Structure formats: C-alpha cells, structure tokens
Short mmCIF file of C-alpha atoms and ligand atoms in Angstrom, two decimals:
data_model
loop_
_atom_site.label_atom_id
_atom_site.label_comp_id
_atom_site.label_asym_id
_atom_site.label_seq_id
_atom_site.Cartn_x
_atom_site.Cartn_y
_atom_site.Cartn_z
CA MET A 253 -11.25 -88.29 -44.73
CA GLU A 254 -9.10 -85.48 -43.32
CA ARG A 255 -9.65 -82.33 -45.39
CA GLU A 256 -6.77 -79.99 -46.23
CA LYS A 257 -7.02 -76.61 -44.51
CA ILE A 258 -7.14 -73.19 -46.16
CA VAL A 259 -5.28 -70.54 -44.15
CA ILE A 260 -7.54 -67.54 -43.60
CA PHE A 261 -5.52 -64.31 -43.64
CA ASP A 262 -7.69 -61.38 -42.59
CA THR A 263 -6.63 -57.95 -43.80
CA THR A 264 -9.66 -55.97 -42.59
CA LEU A 265 -7.39 -53.83 -40.41
CA ARG A 266 -4.92 -53.11 -43.23
CA ASP A 267 -6.42 -53.29 -46.75
CA GLY A 268 -9.93 -52.97 -45.27
CA GLU A 269 -8.96 -49.86 -43.38
CA GLN A 270 -7.82 -48.36 -46.70
CA SER A 271 -11.53 -48.11 -47.66
CA PRO A 272 -12.35 -44.45 -48.17
CA GLY A 273 -13.76 -43.01 -44.94
CA ALA A 274 -13.19 -46.16 -42.90
CA SER A 275 -10.45 -45.04 -40.56
CA LEU A 276 -10.46 -46.60 -37.12
CA THR A 277 -9.00 -45.54 -33.79
CA THR A 278 -6.38 -47.74 -32.16
CA GLN A 279 -8.93 -48.89 -29.59
CA GLU A 280 -11.39 -49.85 -32.35
CA LYS A 281 -8.68 -51.80 -34.20
CA VAL A 282 -7.85 -53.70 -31.03
CA GLU A 283 -11.55 -54.48 -30.51
CA ILE A 284 -11.87 -55.81 -34.06
CA ALA A 285 -8.67 -57.84 -33.70
CA HIS A 286 -10.06 -59.53 -30.56
CA GLN A 287 -13.21 -60.41 -32.48
CA LEU A 288 -11.14 -61.77 -35.39
CA ALA A 289 -9.36 -64.00 -32.88
CA ARG A 290 -12.76 -65.23 -31.65
CA LEU A 291 -13.67 -65.88 -35.28
CA ASN A 292 -10.50 -67.97 -35.29
CA VAL A 293 -8.83 -66.56 -38.39
CA ASP A 294 -5.28 -67.85 -38.85
CA VAL A 295 -3.56 -64.53 -39.61
CA ILE A 296 -4.48 -60.94 -38.75
CA GLU A 297 -2.79 -58.31 -40.89
CA ALA A 298 -2.99 -55.62 -38.24
CA GLY A 299 -1.73 -52.64 -40.24
CA PHE A 300 1.05 -50.92 -42.15
CA PRO A 301 3.34 -49.71 -39.31
CA ILE A 302 5.42 -47.22 -41.35
CA SER A 303 2.32 -45.48 -42.71
CA SER A 304 1.47 -43.55 -39.52
CA ARG A 305 2.13 -43.34 -35.79
CA ASP A 306 -1.38 -44.57 -35.13
CA ASP A 307 -0.92 -47.62 -37.34
CA PHE A 308 2.37 -48.42 -35.65
CA GLU A 309 0.76 -48.16 -32.23
CA ALA A 310 -2.25 -50.28 -33.24
CA VAL A 311 -0.08 -53.07 -34.68
CA GLY A 312 2.05 -52.96 -31.53
CA ARG A 313 -0.93 -53.20 -29.20
CA ILE A 314 -2.57 -55.98 -31.20
CA SER A 315 0.73 -57.91 -31.17
CA GLN A 316 0.86 -57.64 -27.39
CA GLU A 317 -2.80 -58.19 -26.58
CA VAL A 318 -4.37 -60.52 -29.12
CA GLN A 319 -3.69 -64.20 -28.65
CA GLY A 320 -4.19 -67.00 -31.13
CA PRO A 321 -3.65 -65.85 -34.72
CA ILE A 322 -0.35 -64.91 -36.38
CA ILE A 323 -0.02 -61.10 -36.20
CA CYS A 324 1.30 -59.62 -39.41
CA GLY A 325 2.45 -56.15 -40.43
CA LEU A 326 2.91 -54.78 -43.94
CA ALA A 327 6.13 -53.20 -45.24
CA ARG A 328 7.30 -51.99 -48.64
CA ALA A 329 10.47 -53.67 -49.87
CA VAL A 330 12.59 -50.95 -48.26
CA GLU A 331 14.79 -51.11 -45.20
CA LYS A 332 13.09 -48.52 -43.01
CA ASP A 333 9.64 -50.07 -43.57
CA ILE A 334 10.84 -53.52 -42.59
CA ASP A 335 12.58 -52.22 -39.46
CA ARG A 336 9.47 -50.33 -38.39
CA CYS A 337 7.26 -53.30 -39.11
CA TRP A 338 9.38 -55.59 -36.97
CA GLU A 339 9.35 -53.02 -34.12
CA ALA A 340 5.55 -53.32 -34.12
CA VAL A 341 5.02 -57.07 -34.60
CA LYS A 342 7.93 -58.40 -32.56
CA TYR A 343 5.79 -58.70 -29.38
CA ALA A 344 3.41 -61.20 -30.94
CA ALA A 345 3.70 -64.88 -30.03
CA LYS A 346 3.55 -65.58 -33.76
CA PRO A 347 4.79 -62.53 -35.70
CA ARG A 348 4.96 -62.18 -39.50
CA ILE A 349 6.45 -59.52 -41.77
CA HIS A 350 4.68 -59.08 -45.10
CA THR A 351 6.79 -57.25 -47.65
CA PHE A 352 5.81 -56.33 -51.22
CA ILE A 353 6.91 -54.61 -54.40
CA GLY A 354 5.24 -54.08 -57.77
CA THR A 355 6.47 -56.48 -60.47
CA SER A 356 4.33 -55.70 -63.53
CA ASP A 357 5.94 -53.62 -66.27
CA ILE A 358 3.15 -51.09 -65.75
CA HIS A 359 4.31 -50.60 -62.14
CA LEU A 360 8.01 -50.84 -62.96
CA LYS A 361 7.82 -48.16 -65.63
CA GLY A 362 4.90 -46.07 -64.42
CA GLN A 363 5.63 -45.92 -60.69
CA LEU A 364 8.93 -47.42 -59.58
CA ARG A 365 10.98 -46.28 -62.60
CA LYS A 366 13.22 -49.34 -62.15
CA THR A 367 14.33 -52.26 -64.29
CA ARG A 368 13.17 -55.83 -63.73
CA ASP A 369 16.60 -56.69 -62.43
CA GLU A 370 16.63 -53.87 -59.90
CA VAL A 371 13.19 -54.84 -58.60
CA LEU A 372 14.17 -58.50 -58.28
CA LYS A 373 17.20 -57.48 -56.21
CA MET A 374 15.04 -55.22 -53.99
CA ALA A 375 12.58 -58.05 -53.40
CA VAL A 376 15.33 -60.48 -52.46
CA SER A 377 17.10 -58.10 -50.10
CA ALA A 378 13.79 -57.12 -48.44
CA VAL A 379 12.98 -60.77 -47.76
CA GLN A 380 16.52 -61.40 -46.47
CA GLN A 381 16.30 -58.42 -44.13
CA ALA A 382 12.88 -59.48 -42.84
CA LYS A 383 14.06 -63.05 -42.41
CA SER A 384 17.01 -61.90 -40.29
CA MET A 385 14.44 -60.62 -37.76
CA CYS A 386 11.40 -62.82 -38.14
CA LYS A 387 11.16 -66.43 -39.20
CA ASP A 388 7.76 -66.00 -40.86
CA VAL A 389 8.08 -63.78 -43.95
CA GLU A 390 5.46 -63.23 -46.63
CA PHE A 391 6.34 -61.75 -50.00
CA SER A 392 3.86 -60.23 -52.50
CA PRO A 393 4.79 -59.39 -56.10
CA MET A 394 2.23 -56.60 -56.38
CA ASP A 395 0.10 -56.54 -59.56
CA ALA A 396 1.09 -60.17 -60.13
CA SER A 397 -1.89 -60.83 -62.42
CA ARG A 398 -0.50 -58.24 -64.89
CA THR A 399 3.14 -59.30 -64.49
CA ASP A 400 5.03 -61.12 -67.26
CA PRO A 401 4.71 -64.80 -66.15
CA GLN A 402 8.35 -65.79 -66.62
CA TYR A 403 9.54 -62.74 -64.67
CA LEU A 404 6.97 -63.55 -61.98
CA TYR A 405 8.31 -67.12 -61.67
CA ASP A 406 11.87 -65.76 -61.37
CA VAL A 407 10.92 -63.31 -58.62
CA ILE A 408 9.03 -65.97 -56.71
CA GLU A 409 11.89 -68.48 -56.96
CA ALA A 410 14.43 -65.92 -55.80
CA THR A 411 12.35 -64.70 -52.84
CA ILE A 412 11.74 -68.26 -51.68
CA GLU A 413 15.46 -68.82 -51.93
CA ALA A 414 15.90 -65.68 -49.77
CA GLY A 415 13.72 -67.14 -47.03
CA ALA A 416 10.06 -66.34 -47.75
CA THR A 417 7.61 -68.72 -46.08
CA VAL A 418 4.50 -67.46 -47.86
CA ILE A 419 4.20 -66.23 -51.45
CA ASN A 420 1.12 -64.15 -52.04
CA ILE A 421 -0.19 -63.50 -55.55
CA PRO A 422 -2.15 -60.23 -55.62
CA ASP A 423 -4.67 -59.28 -58.26
CA THR A 424 -4.06 -55.73 -57.11
CA VAL A 425 -6.41 -53.95 -59.50
CA GLY A 426 -9.13 -56.60 -59.77
CA TYR A 427 -8.27 -57.25 -63.42
CA ALA A 428 -8.15 -61.05 -63.34
CA VAL A 429 -10.87 -63.37 -64.58
CA PRO A 430 -11.48 -66.63 -62.73
CA ASP A 431 -10.19 -69.34 -65.06
CA ARG A 432 -7.08 -67.36 -66.06
CA PHE A 433 -6.32 -66.49 -62.44
CA GLY A 434 -6.74 -70.16 -61.51
CA LYS A 435 -4.43 -71.09 -64.37
CA LEU A 436 -1.82 -68.57 -63.16
CA ILE A 437 -1.76 -70.33 -59.78
CA GLY A 438 -1.44 -73.71 -61.49
CA ASP A 439 1.35 -72.36 -63.72
CA ILE A 440 3.25 -70.96 -60.73
CA LYS A 441 3.07 -74.37 -59.10
CA GLY A 442 4.31 -75.98 -62.30
CA ASN A 443 7.09 -73.50 -63.15
CA VAL A 444 8.66 -72.45 -59.85
CA PRO A 445 10.90 -75.33 -58.74
CA ASN A 446 10.99 -74.49 -55.00
CA ILE A 447 7.29 -73.52 -54.68
CA GLY A 448 6.66 -76.61 -52.51
CA GLN A 449 8.62 -74.93 -49.67
CA VAL A 450 6.03 -72.17 -49.15
CA VAL A 451 2.33 -71.61 -48.66
CA LEU A 452 0.90 -70.16 -51.86
CA SER A 453 -1.56 -67.35 -51.16
CA VAL A 454 -3.90 -65.09 -53.16
CA HIS A 455 -5.13 -61.55 -52.58
CA CYS A 456 -7.93 -60.37 -54.87
CA HIS A 457 -9.68 -57.06 -55.38
CA ASP A 458 -13.25 -56.66 -56.46
CA ASP A 459 -13.07 -53.96 -59.15
CA LEU A 460 -14.99 -56.17 -61.61
CA GLY A 461 -16.97 -58.00 -58.93
CA MET A 462 -14.87 -61.16 -59.33
CA ALA A 463 -12.71 -61.18 -56.18
CA VAL A 464 -14.47 -64.14 -54.57
CA ALA A 465 -14.72 -66.10 -57.84
CA ASN A 466 -11.03 -65.49 -58.58
CA THR A 467 -10.09 -66.59 -55.07
CA LEU A 468 -12.14 -69.78 -55.35
CA PHE A 469 -10.56 -70.64 -58.70
CA ALA A 470 -7.16 -70.07 -57.12
CA ILE A 471 -8.01 -72.45 -54.28
CA LYS A 472 -9.16 -75.03 -56.79
CA ASN A 473 -5.74 -74.70 -58.47
CA GLY A 474 -3.65 -75.09 -55.34
CA ALA A 475 -3.64 -71.81 -53.38
CA ARG A 476 -3.77 -72.58 -49.67
CA GLN A 477 -3.92 -69.12 -48.09
CA VAL A 478 -6.71 -66.65 -48.83
CA GLU A 479 -6.37 -62.96 -48.06
CA CYS A 480 -9.73 -61.43 -47.37
CA THR A 481 -11.69 -58.90 -45.34
CA ILE A 482 -14.90 -58.87 -43.36
CA ASN A 483 -17.82 -57.65 -45.49
CA GLY A 484 -15.36 -57.43 -48.43
CA VAL A 485 -14.26 -53.92 -47.37
CA GLY A 486 -11.02 -52.62 -48.83
CA GLU A 487 -9.26 -50.32 -51.25
CA ARG A 488 -11.67 -49.05 -53.99
CA ALA A 489 -14.32 -51.74 -54.62
CA GLY A 490 -12.86 -53.82 -51.81
CA ASN A 491 -11.30 -57.23 -51.31
CA THR A 492 -12.46 -60.83 -51.28
CA ALA A 493 -15.17 -61.17 -48.63
CA LEU A 494 -14.03 -63.56 -45.90
CA GLU A 495 -17.55 -64.74 -45.09
CA GLU A 496 -18.28 -65.61 -48.71
CA VAL A 497 -15.15 -67.68 -49.27
CA VAL A 498 -15.48 -69.47 -45.93
CA MET A 499 -19.14 -70.32 -46.46
CA ALA A 500 -18.57 -71.34 -50.08
CA VAL A 501 -15.84 -73.78 -49.04
CA ARG A 502 -18.01 -75.08 -46.21
CA THR A 503 -21.30 -75.30 -48.09
CA ARG A 504 -19.73 -76.88 -51.19
CA GLN A 505 -17.45 -79.40 -49.51
CA ASP A 506 -18.59 -81.83 -52.18
CA TYR A 507 -16.72 -79.62 -54.69
CA PHE A 508 -13.78 -78.13 -52.78
CA HIS A 509 -12.94 -81.01 -50.38
CA LEU A 510 -11.26 -78.42 -48.13
CA THR A 511 -11.87 -76.81 -44.77
CA THR A 512 -11.06 -73.65 -42.77
CA GLY A 513 -10.61 -73.12 -39.06
CA VAL A 514 -13.14 -70.27 -38.96
CA LYS A 515 -15.82 -70.45 -36.26
CA THR A 516 -18.59 -69.58 -38.62
CA ARG A 517 -21.06 -68.78 -35.83
CA GLU A 518 -18.98 -65.65 -35.12
CA ILE A 519 -19.38 -64.35 -38.67
CA PHE A 520 -22.46 -62.22 -38.17
CA THR A 521 -21.22 -60.56 -34.98
CA THR A 522 -17.90 -59.78 -36.68
CA SER A 523 -19.64 -58.39 -39.73
CA ARG A 524 -21.78 -56.04 -37.67
CA LEU A 525 -18.88 -54.92 -35.49
CA VAL A 526 -16.78 -54.01 -38.52
CA SER A 527 -19.71 -52.30 -40.19
CA ARG A 528 -20.51 -50.26 -37.09
CA LEU A 529 -16.94 -49.22 -36.30
CA MET A 530 -16.02 -48.42 -39.91
CA GLY A 531 -19.34 -46.71 -40.57
CA ILE A 532 -19.82 -48.79 -43.73
CA SER A 533 -23.24 -50.36 -43.83
CA VAL A 534 -23.79 -53.84 -45.18
CA SER A 535 -26.07 -53.91 -48.17
CA PRO A 536 -29.28 -55.88 -47.43
CA ASN A 537 -28.65 -58.26 -50.33
CA LYS A 538 -25.01 -58.92 -49.41
CA ALA A 539 -24.26 -62.66 -49.52
CA VAL A 540 -24.11 -64.42 -46.13
CA VAL A 541 -24.34 -61.33 -43.88
CA GLY A 542 -26.89 -59.01 -45.55
CA SER A 543 -30.13 -58.50 -43.65
CA ASN A 544 -32.01 -60.22 -46.47
CA ALA A 545 -29.60 -63.15 -46.78
CA PHE A 546 -31.98 -65.42 -44.85
CA ALA A 547 -35.25 -63.53 -45.34
CA HIS A 548 -37.95 -65.17 -47.39
CA SER A 549 -40.54 -62.92 -48.89
CA SER A 550 -42.38 -64.72 -51.68
CA GLY A 551 -45.38 -66.84 -50.66
CA ILE A 552 -44.05 -69.95 -52.45
CA HIS A 553 -40.63 -69.67 -50.80
CA GLN A 554 -42.17 -69.09 -47.36
CA ASP A 555 -44.42 -72.11 -47.74
CA GLY A 556 -41.44 -74.24 -48.86
CA VAL A 557 -39.12 -73.11 -46.05
CA LEU A 558 -41.78 -73.68 -43.41
CA LYS A 559 -42.37 -77.23 -44.69
CA GLU A 560 -38.71 -78.12 -45.26
CA ARG A 561 -36.12 -75.39 -45.13
CA SER A 562 -33.67 -77.02 -47.54
CA THR A 563 -36.20 -76.21 -50.30
CA PHE A 564 -34.99 -72.61 -50.39
CA GLU A 565 -32.01 -72.44 -48.00
CA ILE A 566 -28.52 -73.78 -48.72
CA MET A 567 -27.00 -72.60 -45.44
CA ARG A 568 -28.46 -72.59 -41.95
CA PRO A 569 -28.64 -69.03 -40.59
CA GLU A 570 -27.48 -70.20 -37.16
CA ASP A 571 -24.26 -71.49 -38.74
CA VAL A 572 -23.23 -67.91 -39.49
CA GLY A 573 -24.55 -66.63 -36.17
CA ILE A 574 -27.94 -65.37 -37.33
CA LYS A 575 -30.68 -66.53 -34.97
CA GLU A 576 -33.12 -67.84 -37.53
CA SER A 577 -34.37 -67.45 -41.05
CA GLN A 578 -36.81 -64.67 -41.32
CA ILE A 579 -40.22 -64.96 -42.81
CA VAL A 580 -40.91 -61.41 -43.93
CA LEU A 581 -44.64 -60.86 -43.87
CA THR A 582 -45.70 -58.79 -46.84
CA ALA A 583 -48.76 -58.63 -49.09
CA ARG A 584 -47.27 -61.64 -50.92
CA SER A 585 -47.31 -63.87 -47.85
CA GLY A 586 -49.80 -66.69 -47.62
CA ARG A 587 -51.98 -67.99 -44.76
CA HIS A 588 -49.37 -70.64 -43.91
CA ALA A 589 -46.73 -68.00 -43.13
CA LEU A 590 -49.22 -65.89 -41.16
CA ARG A 591 -50.43 -68.85 -39.07
CA HIS A 592 -46.82 -69.87 -38.40
CA ARG A 593 -45.78 -66.42 -37.19
CA LEU A 594 -48.92 -65.99 -35.09
CA GLY A 595 -48.23 -69.40 -33.54
CA GLU A 596 -44.73 -68.26 -32.63
CA LEU A 597 -46.26 -65.19 -31.01
CA GLY A 598 -48.60 -67.40 -28.98
CA TYR A 599 -51.81 -66.98 -30.98
CA HIS A 600 -53.38 -70.24 -32.10
CA LEU A 601 -56.37 -69.29 -34.19
CA SER A 602 -59.27 -71.32 -35.50
CA GLY A 603 -59.78 -71.51 -39.27
CA GLU A 604 -62.44 -68.83 -39.16
CA GLN A 605 -60.34 -66.50 -36.96
CA LEU A 606 -57.37 -67.03 -39.22
CA ASN A 607 -59.43 -66.13 -42.29
CA LYS A 608 -60.63 -62.90 -40.66
CA THR A 609 -57.14 -62.03 -39.49
CA TYR A 610 -55.66 -62.83 -42.89
CA GLU A 611 -58.06 -60.47 -44.65
CA ARG A 612 -57.24 -57.73 -42.23
CA PHE A 613 -53.55 -58.52 -42.55
CA LEU A 614 -53.74 -58.19 -46.35
CA ALA A 615 -55.52 -54.86 -46.07
CA VAL A 616 -52.77 -53.50 -43.81
CA ALA A 617 -50.02 -55.14 -45.88
CA ASP A 618 -51.32 -53.34 -48.96
CA LYS A 619 -50.63 -50.04 -47.22
CA LYS A 620 -47.39 -51.02 -45.49
CA LYS A 621 -44.45 -52.71 -47.17
CA GLU A 622 -43.66 -55.02 -44.29
CA ILE A 623 -45.72 -56.23 -41.37
CA PHE A 624 -43.84 -56.45 -38.08
CA ASP A 625 -44.76 -58.50 -35.01
CA GLU A 626 -46.21 -55.45 -33.29
CA ASP A 627 -48.52 -54.88 -36.25
CA LEU A 628 -49.64 -58.50 -36.13
CA ILE A 629 -50.37 -58.40 -32.42
CA ALA A 630 -52.40 -55.24 -32.86
CA ILE A 631 -54.34 -56.79 -35.75
CA VAL A 632 -55.04 -60.08 -34.07
CA GLU A 633 -55.99 -58.53 -30.74
CA ASP A 634 -58.28 -56.15 -32.52
CA GLU A 635 -59.82 -58.84 -34.71
CA ILE A 636 -60.06 -61.81 -32.36
CA HIS A 637 -61.30 -60.34 -29.15
CA GLU A 638 -63.47 -62.53 -27.03
CA VAL A 639 -65.96 -59.85 -26.08
CA PRO A 640 -69.30 -60.27 -27.83
CA GLU A 641 -69.75 -57.27 -30.06
CA LYS A 642 -73.04 -55.53 -29.32
CA TYR A 643 -71.86 -52.46 -31.19
CA HIS A 644 -69.86 -52.69 -34.39
CA LEU A 645 -68.49 -49.70 -36.29
CA GLU A 646 -69.54 -49.86 -39.93
CA TYR A 647 -68.83 -46.37 -41.17
CA LEU A 648 -66.98 -43.31 -39.96
CA HIS A 649 -66.53 -39.94 -41.54
CA THR A 650 -64.91 -36.97 -39.87
CA SER A 651 -64.13 -33.51 -41.01
CA SER A 652 -61.82 -31.07 -39.30
CA GLY A 653 -59.26 -28.42 -40.07
CA THR A 654 -58.28 -24.86 -39.25
CA GLY A 655 -61.40 -22.70 -39.12
CA THR A 656 -63.80 -25.67 -39.39
CA VAL A 657 -65.98 -27.08 -36.65
CA PRO A 658 -64.88 -30.71 -36.22
CA THR A 659 -67.76 -33.05 -37.02
CA ALA A 660 -68.17 -36.81 -37.17
CA THR A 661 -70.74 -39.14 -38.64
CA VAL A 662 -70.85 -42.74 -37.44
CA ARG A 663 -72.90 -45.69 -38.57
CA ILE A 664 -72.99 -48.48 -35.98
CA ARG A 665 -74.60 -51.90 -36.22
CA ILE A 666 -76.45 -52.82 -33.01
CA ASP A 667 -77.29 -56.50 -33.27
CA ASP A 668 -79.30 -56.52 -36.55
CA GLU A 669 -80.07 -52.83 -36.69
CA VAL A 670 -77.90 -50.07 -38.17
CA VAL A 671 -78.01 -46.62 -36.56
CA GLN A 672 -76.40 -43.45 -37.86
CA GLU A 673 -75.61 -40.29 -35.89
CA ALA A 674 -73.55 -37.13 -36.28
CA ALA A 675 -72.03 -34.78 -33.74
CA TRP A 676 -69.54 -31.97 -33.41
CA GLY A 677 -66.80 -31.67 -30.83
CA ASP A 678 -63.52 -30.11 -29.76
CA GLY A 679 -61.64 -32.18 -32.30
CA PRO A 680 -62.33 -35.10 -34.63
CA VAL A 681 -61.87 -37.69 -31.86
CA ASP A 682 -64.16 -35.80 -29.46
CA ALA A 683 -66.77 -35.41 -32.23
CA THR A 684 -66.54 -39.14 -33.01
CA TYR A 685 -66.97 -40.11 -29.35
CA LYS A 686 -69.98 -37.83 -29.02
CA ALA A 687 -71.58 -39.36 -32.12
CA ILE A 688 -70.93 -42.87 -30.71
CA ASN A 689 -72.50 -41.83 -27.39
CA LYS A 690 -75.61 -40.68 -29.26
CA VAL A 691 -75.94 -44.12 -30.87
CA THR A 692 -75.14 -46.30 -27.86
CA LYS A 693 -76.76 -43.97 -25.34
CA ILE A 694 -74.03 -45.05 -22.95
CA GLU A 695 -72.30 -42.14 -21.29
CA ALA A 696 -69.12 -43.70 -20.05
CA GLN A 697 -66.52 -41.57 -18.38
CA LEU A 698 -63.37 -41.43 -20.50
CA ASP A 699 -60.63 -41.72 -17.91
CA GLU A 700 -57.59 -42.13 -20.11
CA TYR A 701 -56.78 -41.95 -23.79
CA SER A 702 -53.42 -42.93 -25.24
CA ILE A 703 -52.13 -43.45 -28.71
CA LYS A 704 -48.93 -45.04 -29.89
CA ALA A 705 -47.46 -45.88 -33.25
CA VAL A 706 -46.74 -49.59 -33.01
CA THR A 707 -44.33 -49.43 -35.93
CA SER A 708 -42.30 -46.62 -37.40
CA GLY A 709 -42.98 -44.49 -40.47
CA THR A 710 -45.86 -42.28 -41.53
CA GLU A 711 -47.86 -45.33 -42.59
CA ALA A 712 -47.44 -46.94 -39.16
CA LEU A 713 -50.26 -48.76 -37.48
CA GLY A 714 -51.61 -46.65 -34.63
CA GLU A 715 -52.92 -48.35 -31.52
CA VAL A 716 -55.31 -46.47 -29.28
CA THR A 717 -56.05 -47.51 -25.73
CA VAL A 718 -58.89 -45.97 -23.72
CA LYS A 719 -59.94 -46.48 -20.12
CA LEU A 720 -63.65 -46.08 -19.54
CA LYS A 721 -64.99 -45.74 -16.03
CA ASP A 722 -68.39 -47.04 -15.02
CA ASN A 723 -69.14 -46.52 -11.31
CA ASP A 724 -66.28 -48.26 -9.55
CA ARG A 725 -65.15 -50.35 -12.52
CA THR A 726 -62.77 -49.52 -15.29
CA VAL A 727 -62.60 -51.25 -18.63
CA VAL A 728 -59.87 -50.98 -21.20
CA GLY A 729 -60.72 -50.69 -24.88
CA ARG A 730 -58.25 -51.11 -27.70
CA GLY A 731 -58.35 -50.38 -31.40
CA ALA A 732 -55.78 -50.39 -34.16
CA SER A 733 -55.77 -48.91 -37.62
CA THR A 734 -53.48 -46.98 -39.93
CA ASP A 735 -56.08 -44.20 -39.48
CA ILE A 736 -55.79 -42.89 -35.94
CA ILE A 737 -59.36 -41.52 -35.76
CA GLU A 738 -60.67 -44.94 -36.81
CA ALA A 739 -58.38 -46.57 -34.22
CA SER A 740 -59.81 -44.16 -31.62
CA ALA A 741 -63.41 -45.02 -32.57
CA LYS A 742 -62.68 -48.75 -32.45
CA ALA A 743 -61.02 -48.47 -29.05
CA TYR A 744 -63.99 -46.54 -27.65
CA ILE A 745 -66.54 -49.01 -29.05
CA ASP A 746 -64.43 -51.94 -27.77
CA GLY A 747 -64.55 -50.36 -24.31
CA ILE A 748 -68.31 -49.82 -24.55
CA ASN A 749 -68.84 -53.46 -25.59
CA LYS A 750 -66.90 -54.51 -22.50
CA LEU A 751 -69.00 -52.21 -20.32
CA VAL A 752 -72.17 -53.78 -21.70
CA VAL A 753 -70.89 -57.24 -20.77
CA ARG A 754 -69.94 -56.05 -17.28
CA ARG A 755 -73.33 -54.48 -16.72
CA ARG A 756 -75.08 -57.62 -17.92
CA LEU A 757 -72.98 -59.73 -15.56
CA ARG A 758 -73.93 -57.43 -12.68
CA GLY A 759 -77.58 -57.71 -13.62
CA ASP A 760 -78.18 -54.05 -14.52
CA GLN A 761 -78.93 -52.82 -18.00
O1 KIV B 927 -3.58 -55.28 -53.46
C1 KIV B 927 -2.37 -55.48 -53.21
O2 KIV B 927 -1.57 -55.78 -54.09
C2 KIV B 927 -1.94 -55.35 -51.84
C3 KIV B 927 -0.57 -55.81 -51.52
C4 KIV B 927 0.07 -54.93 -50.54
C5 KIV B 927 -0.61 -57.23 -51.11
O3 KIV B 927 -2.73 -54.98 -50.99
ZN1 ZN B 928 -4.81 -55.16 -51.71
#
C-alpha cells in the first residue's frame, strides 16, 4: 500500500538560528543547507532576509547553490519584507515565500495594536503580493493555538482565496496540548471550505516539552507538512525535533501509516554538524541522536541486546547513521558483555581466562565509571600473558615525598615461596625496582621506561612499558594499573619473567 507523504520543512537556519548564541556565518549556513539537501528534506527555510544583510546574503547563496529542496524565506506581512524575501529566494529552482502575522487577540492588542479586520486585510494583501512574484506562498497566522477559532478559520479561508499554497498553524509559544492541538487541525479541516486546496502545516515550540507530541497529534488529524529543526534547536526552548518526528513516523508505521522522504542514515551526521557549527551540544539522553540513545549499560539489557537486539532496541542505530549500538562496559556489565567486546577486539579467552579477566575488570570498573577498549586491552594483556610467571607481585608498599627518602617494600611469590625485601632509591619507582632486584637477584639493565595514560581523567589506567637488556637481547615488559607505581612494578616483573624464559631457552640459568 502506497503511504501518504509528510512534507518535512526544516527551519534550522531560520527559527533554529534564533536560538540564543547560535548565530552562524553565511558559509556555515550554506554548509548546513547542503547537508539538509543530502538528508533530503523537502523544504529549507533558509532565513529571514529582511532581518539582516547577512541573512539576506545567506538566503541568496543557498537559493543559488543548493539543489533539491524548495528554498524558502520568511517575511512579515509587510511590503518591504516580501520584496526583500523575493530578492533572496528568486534564484532557487523551487522558491517559496513564507509570510506571517499574529492573529491571536493577545498579539493584536498587545503587539500589533490593530483590529481583527485590519490584520485580516494585511494577511490577504501580503499573500497577494507574494503570489504576484512567487507561485509557492506559505501563510502563518502566528499564535494560531491562542487565536479565536472562528477568526482563525476566516483568516485561513481568505488567505487561501488570495493564493496561499500552504497554511501553517504555529503554536508559537508552546502553549498547546496534544489532543487539543490535534482537534484544532481537525476543526480547521472541517470548518474552512477551501482547505483542500492547500497543504496544511504545523509549527510547534517546545516551551512545555510537547512540541513533538503536538506535531504528531496534528499529523494524526490531517496535517501534512511538519516544520521542525535539527536537534530541536530554536527560539527559547526550541522547535519540534526533525529526527524525532521522522523516526516516530518511521518506527510506528503501524500507527501513522505515513512516510517521509528523509534519508534517515544522514540524521546523525546532520545532528553533529548543526551542533558543532551552532556550538549547542546535544544532551546525551536526547532521543535518536544523543550519545546514549543506543548505549546499553545495565547487565540485563546488554545480555538481551547481545542475544536479540529487538529485546531492548526499537530502532536500528545504523538507520539513523550511527555505526552500531554501544555496549557500555561498567561495573554493572556481565561476563557475556565482556566476552563479546573482547571477541570484537580479537581476544578469545578460555573460561578460566575470562573469569580472571572479569574479576580484574570489575576491580577497575569500581574505580572508573566506564571502561574503554584501551582499558580492556591493557587488562587482558596484563592478565592473560603467555609467559610462565616465575615471579609474581603479591604486595607493594612505597613511601615518598618532599624531604623523605623514597623506600619500597615488595613481597614476591617465587614458585611456592614468598620473599619480602625493602630498598631505597632515587624515587618510588627506582626504590621498587631495587627491592625487586634484591628478591629476584637478576640485575637486568633497564634500557627504556615509558608510561602512558591509556584513558583520560585522573583515574585513568596507566600502562608502563619497560625494555630490559640482557647481553644482546632485549625483552619488553608491560604492566597496567590505576596506580602507576604498581604498573611500573608489574611491567618490570613481567620483563624479568620473560628474561628467565629466554635464559632457560638458551640453556643458561
Ligand atoms: O513560531 C512562530 O510562530 C514562527 C512563525 C514565524 C511561523 O516561527
Ligand atoms: Zn517559531
């Protein structure tokens, strides 16, 4: 069955750009417009040409350069605005003029200081003027959701008569509630005789967090154009989020029986571009595009998703352009999630190795909120090395500080015996290495010592690498811990264990 299409009207560059602090350069607007074309939106509202020279220039450039969508400019219902708007959009293959005027009594009395009759006449003559230049004209009775319904019907009927092709119903201040807003759309359809000649559109604001819900109710009641912005940016609390409406319609086709032309795989790229250029970060828990939108953290959810992802995922991350769902390894993760991630990293552990690694993983996860791949590699390499361990560090204590002689005490298991030694040195690592030398009685030449934080933050896992030289051979020892002295001791002992194996292979002791 062919599904009816919802027209996606993107106003990121106009209403979205009205977000406090979000101003964009002309070049940035053009870049976003190209990406919106790749996303395959139907209409790009490129700006408000009369509002500034920059806006005029940006709308002009987008009209000339961006192919595919209708390019629309905004104009108040006044002559000079409409002229300026046409000057900017006229280059587009498919231009549109969008003109508006407030129609609620609150706006009429409080801002316009005009009668209903005067405003109706202004709306009609604005549409007529726009229509004389451009065949595609959109009209918005601003603050429609707070406008007297009968007056609203009259204005809509008259502006359609004057040539409007799209009638947009704005919930300008985000005051509407879903079922009443849906009913308003149904009532407009039922009470405006010529409404069938136009596309009925909605434009919602999110002041009470209901922009998307109001939009979806409007669609359910017959609206066929949705005005929205990427990431829901816009004046005050923002506008309807494009990605949420598009994915709701797509995911719940069983309910909406509608479609959009949006290439959903471009959603994530578009979201990040807009966020970066506007300097407005996307909250991690933002629906569809937040960094946590496809991240599973609880052990039960991770287990479910790994067995069958529909258990805890209603959308596929790749459908919105995110590579894959993320299993976030935390102290709440189970063995299943750990084994899965290690497998992806190329480590296929036996049951016993996995148990050891899991214990170590939990110990680190208790200290760190999230375990990254680099942490895992360091843990597994440290835990599952193939070298037989002649020496194993059981205990380490160091003391150092300004005005103190650095000392270290180590307790090392050698096969079945435990040996303890203490030493002082030039620093805690030097003292530790000297104490280890006393136990192992192996004086290896320390050729290189390096330390790196494998993840960021003060609680990062440190990985120490040492190169020990024995005659003409060099071995590399590695150790990882959130305590860098412990990581240093482990790396040194790992190197010594390797030296022991080498010596045994060469036949000397
Ligand atoms: O919110 C609003 O009413 C608007 C109009 C210009 C459509 O942005
Ligand atoms: Zn708006």
